Amino acid sequence: MFRLALKSVKHSPKRLILTAIAVALGVSLVAASHTFTNALSSGFSGLFSEIYSGTDVIVEEDPAAAEPSEDPFEATQGVFTAADVDAVATVDGVQTALGGVQANGAVLGPDTGEETTDPFGGGGAPSQIFNWSGIPEIDQSTLVDGRGPESDGEIVLDVDSVPRLGYAMGDTVRIATDAGVSEFELVGTVRFGESNSLQGATLAYLTDADVHTLADDPNYQGIGVLLSDGADADAVVADIQDVLPEGTRAITGEDKAAEETEALDEVLNYVDIFAITFALISLFVGAYIIVNTFRIIVTQRTREFGLMRAIGVTGRQIRSMILLEAVVVAILASTLGIVGGYLLALAAAGLVGLFVGDIFGAMTLPLDAILWSYGLGTLVTLVSALLPALHASRISPMEALRESATGGKKPLTLRNIVGGVLAILGAGLVTFGLYGGFERPYIWVGAGAAILVIGVTLLAAQVLVPMAFGLRGLLTRMFKVDGKLAANNIRREPRRSANTAAALMIGVMLLALVATFTESLKTVVSAQFQATSADFFVLSSQGELPAGAIATIEGVDGVELVTSLGVGEVTYDGVRQSLAVVDADTIGQAFTFESTPPVDQLGDGVFIAPPIQDLGVEVGDDITLEGPDGTVTVEVTGTLANADQSNFVVDWPTGEELLGEIPVFQSMILLEDGVDVDEAQTTIQDALSEEYPLVFLQQPSELEQFANQFIDLLLGVISALLASALVIAILGVANTLLLSVTERTREIGLLRAVGMKRSSVWRMITVESMVMAVFGTILGMILGVSLGTALVLALADFGFDGATVPWGWLVVYTVLAAIAGVIAAVWPAWRASRLDILKAIATDG
């Protein structure tokens, strides 16, 4: 059977080539993702090794006790005093122990006197600013030129940042922090590790005192330890742990590097899962092609299988042969997909490298990429070929005596019953999710949507056949007899035509769903900015706004009001929740909160968002919030319409009781009447540029445009990933038509014999292709918009207020579908029009 399978594939490779390409396209996403993330992990693993391998032991805050940080490059609060450093230095086996301190800030470019709109000041981010020890094992850097900082006011930079920023030895280097801009003399350059592979960061070293000043922290964030020759690292780590304050730890450099690499790999796993999800979508669409291909092949080989059964071949052996053919196709296609995926990963790495530099390690094909690729490719192909294989195994020996190789067609009764049940079940789950009052309605909507799509896919034949019959008159008037024959061909093979259209339907449905969601998201974003009366938003490229910057803005002529939004986290009922802190007396003048009552009635209470309301908390209840700086019991004085701001909103005094110093990440400015907005922006920015160049202003319209551009970029990325599924769907249309032409060889020959022109054959195939493509697209758009709307409604608690239909995209999809239908028909139509009339008539079946 295996030899027969190989010979069958070798004898007629053309009928399987598009199937193989469909599988290869899906597999390539898997291979590309794993190769890309493996190279990224390798690059950062090398970086972590260079950072930590030179230091024998690292003393740091215990990650389990530390507050989670969204920015891995951000300097944390110092936890070690000079006494702690001395205590570590006295431990047996410790040769050297030096405290390490890092400051948050950005190394700016030279002050040219020219105004810049770059919120990062031209220095780029992140900038890593550390104290200089002069010991290469501790600093992880070696001097290349000049010397290290020996007195306050001196700085060294890494060798790549100096030319990139535009500095030369002896120049004055500017560093911006929350406290303002400080200047230092460039006295040397260093190379980090062996190759200065900083993955795009700027590395700077200052004296111990200067970094403490910039960080505004007398303590150290870590302690670097070098051991004496022959000392047992594990034993010294245990001894160091005994002298450390609570909430800190000691760990070897090797273990720290491995820990960081593992943490990065966990993040990259989500990237792989994301890519595999889209690969599965592509392979799911490809499954329709595989089913159609093998079903047509089985039909074309009915007499062959009948003869095999007549000479003693069992149904099980025929089934095995078909499945072995599928395995052969899967292995060949997966191999092509792996090669294509590797090339795709190389291209993606090159593209990323243009923007952020070389952050990748060796671009090798990892074992998991190979296993996932062959595993998914083989599994999907085998499962898809199973039903046609079962059908082939039931062919009786009497089929060999038939004059035609086409067996009888099975009715669609069972398919319609199953499809109807699934469609009703899916629609029911979506309805329950939207109106059942469940805590997480989007889970029910998502599950119902998946089931509904499968049900509609099975029912597609019930819609396509009547539609083709109904369109026969229109197609006849438009394309004469060619259109009529095209409609009849679709109606004659409803199962095959429906599967072909369904493949395109799924791809378009996902595109329409994403487009509906993103268009609705843009509506929400626009509503947010339309709800503000502020003339400017104040932001910082470093995240938190320094208090001095806000004071500077308040002192500018023409500024009527500056109101700020603080953020933080509190614990309620044992669960961490988001907290917004506002000045209730002024925030309403700049921004309209969707709350009941208005936010100026907040008082010393708290407003709660829907997720807290769902817990049974009501207006008038007293609740206890626990923050890092204190615990308060407050009355619920109002409710928020959604959770787009935070789950809790409190006034500034209450926020200070909970958080202490409140981190401000956004302020809003109101100008006095008659002040020109553009002139005021220039004036305020000039006032900030001297001490706070990392703080910048944005008009609401500018931020809205930026946010919408980001959403469009997100739509573009997802659409690009779904493009693989759409290409596969178009290949499915071409594949179905191509195999259909082969199956209808005698019929086409007879049509040509009675006078049908080649152009008419071409037009008949093209119309057939366009009808299936447009039908799949329209059905996909209806499903996509409907399910996208349901998803948006299910996310009402997150600020969505109704769905926005992307009419422009729907028109584009329809036009592209018609064009795709024409393109998909080119090869099949060309083959059909070029058939030799006499040979076609003489064809068996």
CSV table of N, CA and C in Angstrom, one decimal, residues 482 485 489 741 744 747-749 751-752 755-768 825 828-835:
chain,number,residue,atom,x,y,z
A,482,ASP,N,-23.0,30.7,-21.1
A,482,ASP,CA,-21.9,30.4,-20.2
A,482,ASP,C,-22.2,30.7,-18.7
A,485,LEU,N,-24.5,27.7,-17.6
A,485,LEU,CA,-23.8,26.5,-17.3
A,485,LEU,C,-23.0,26.6,-16.0
A,489,ASN,N,-23.3,24.1,-12.8
A,489,ASN,CA,-22.2,23.4,-12.3
A,489,ASN,C,-22.1,23.5,-10.8
A,741,VAL,N,-12.4,20.6,-13.5
A,741,VAL,CA,-12.1,20.5,-15.0
A,741,VAL,C,-11.7,19.1,-15.4
A,744,ARG,N,-14.6,16.8,-15.4
A,744,ARG,CA,-15.6,17.1,-16.4
A,744,ARG,C,-14.9,17.2,-17.8
A,747,GLU,N,-17.3,16.1,-20.5
A,747,GLU,CA,-18.4,17.1,-20.7
A,747,GLU,C,-17.9,18.3,-21.4
A,748,ILE,N,-16.7,18.8,-21.1
A,748,ILE,CA,-16.2,20.0,-21.8
A,748,ILE,C,-15.9,19.7,-23.2
A,749,GLY,N,-15.4,18.5,-23.4
A,749,GLY,CA,-15.1,18.1,-24.8
A,749,GLY,C,-16.4,18.0,-25.7
A,751,LEU,N,-19.1,19.8,-25.1
A,751,LEU,CA,-19.5,21.2,-25.3
A,751,LEU,C,-18.7,21.8,-26.4
A,752,ARG,N,-17.4,21.6,-26.5
A,752,ARG,CA,-16.6,22.1,-27.5
A,752,ARG,C,-17.0,21.5,-28.9
A,755,GLY,N,-19.9,23.2,-30.6
A,755,GLY,CA,-19.7,24.5,-31.0
A,755,GLY,C,-19.3,25.6,-30.0
A,756,MET,N,-19.1,25.1,-28.8
A,756,MET,CA,-18.7,26.1,-27.7
A,756,MET,C,-17.3,26.6,-28.0
A,757,LYS,N,-17.1,27.9,-27.9
A,757,LYS,CA,-15.8,28.5,-28.2
A,757,LYS,C,-14.9,28.4,-27.0
A,758,ARG,N,-13.6,28.5,-27.2
A,758,ARG,CA,-12.7,28.5,-26.1
A,758,ARG,C,-12.9,29.6,-25.1
A,759,SER,N,-13.3,30.8,-25.7
A,759,SER,CA,-13.6,32.0,-24.8
A,759,SER,C,-14.8,31.7,-23.9
A,760,SER,N,-15.7,30.9,-24.5
A,760,SER,CA,-16.9,30.6,-23.7
A,760,SER,C,-16.6,29.7,-22.5
A,761,VAL,N,-15.7,28.7,-22.8
A,761,VAL,CA,-15.3,27.8,-21.7
A,761,VAL,C,-14.6,28.6,-20.7
A,762,TRP,N,-13.7,29.5,-21.1
A,762,TRP,CA,-13.0,30.3,-20.1
A,762,TRP,C,-14.0,31.1,-19.3
A,763,ARG,N,-15.0,31.7,-20.0
A,763,ARG,CA,-15.9,32.6,-19.3
A,763,ARG,C,-16.8,31.7,-18.3
A,764,MET,N,-17.2,30.5,-18.7
A,764,MET,CA,-18.0,29.7,-17.8
A,764,MET,C,-17.2,29.4,-16.5
A,765,ILE,N,-15.9,29.0,-16.6
A,765,ILE,CA,-15.1,28.7,-15.4
A,765,ILE,C,-14.9,29.9,-14.6
A,766,THR,N,-14.7,31.1,-15.2
A,766,THR,CA,-14.5,32.3,-14.5
A,766,THR,C,-15.7,32.7,-13.7
A,767,VAL,N,-16.9,32.6,-14.4
A,767,VAL,CA,-18.2,33.0,-13.7
A,767,VAL,C,-18.4,32.1,-12.5
A,768,GLU,N,-18.2,30.8,-12.7
A,768,GLU,CA,-18.3,29.8,-11.6
A,768,GLU,C,-17.4,30.2,-10.4
A,825,ALA,N,-9.5,31.6,-11.3
A,825,ALA,CA,-10.0,30.9,-12.4
A,825,ALA,C,-9.1,30.8,-13.6
A,828,PRO,N,-7.4,27.1,-14.1
A,828,PRO,CA,-8.4,26.1,-14.5
A,828,PRO,C,-9.0,26.5,-15.9
A,829,ALA,N,-9.4,27.8,-16.1
A,829,ALA,CA,-10.0,28.2,-17.3
A,829,ALA,C,-9.1,27.9,-18.5
A,830,TRP,N,-7.8,28.3,-18.4
A,830,TRP,CA,-6.9,28.1,-19.4
A,830,TRP,C,-6.8,26.6,-19.8
A,831,ARG,N,-6.7,25.7,-18.8
A,831,ARG,CA,-6.6,24.3,-19.0
A,831,ARG,C,-7.9,23.8,-19.7
A,832,ALA,N,-9.0,24.2,-19.2
A,832,ALA,CA,-10.3,23.8,-19.8
A,832,ALA,C,-10.4,24.2,-21.3
A,833,SER,N,-10.0,25.4,-21.6
A,833,SER,CA,-10.1,26.0,-22.9
A,833,SER,C,-9.1,25.3,-23.9
A,834,ARG,N,-8.1,24.7,-23.3
A,834,ARG,CA,-7.0,24.1,-24.2
A,834,ARG,C,-7.2,22.6,-24.4
A,835,LEU,N,-8.2,22.0,-23.8
A,835,LEU,CA,-8.4,20.6,-23.9
A,835,LEU,C,-8.6,20.2,-25.4
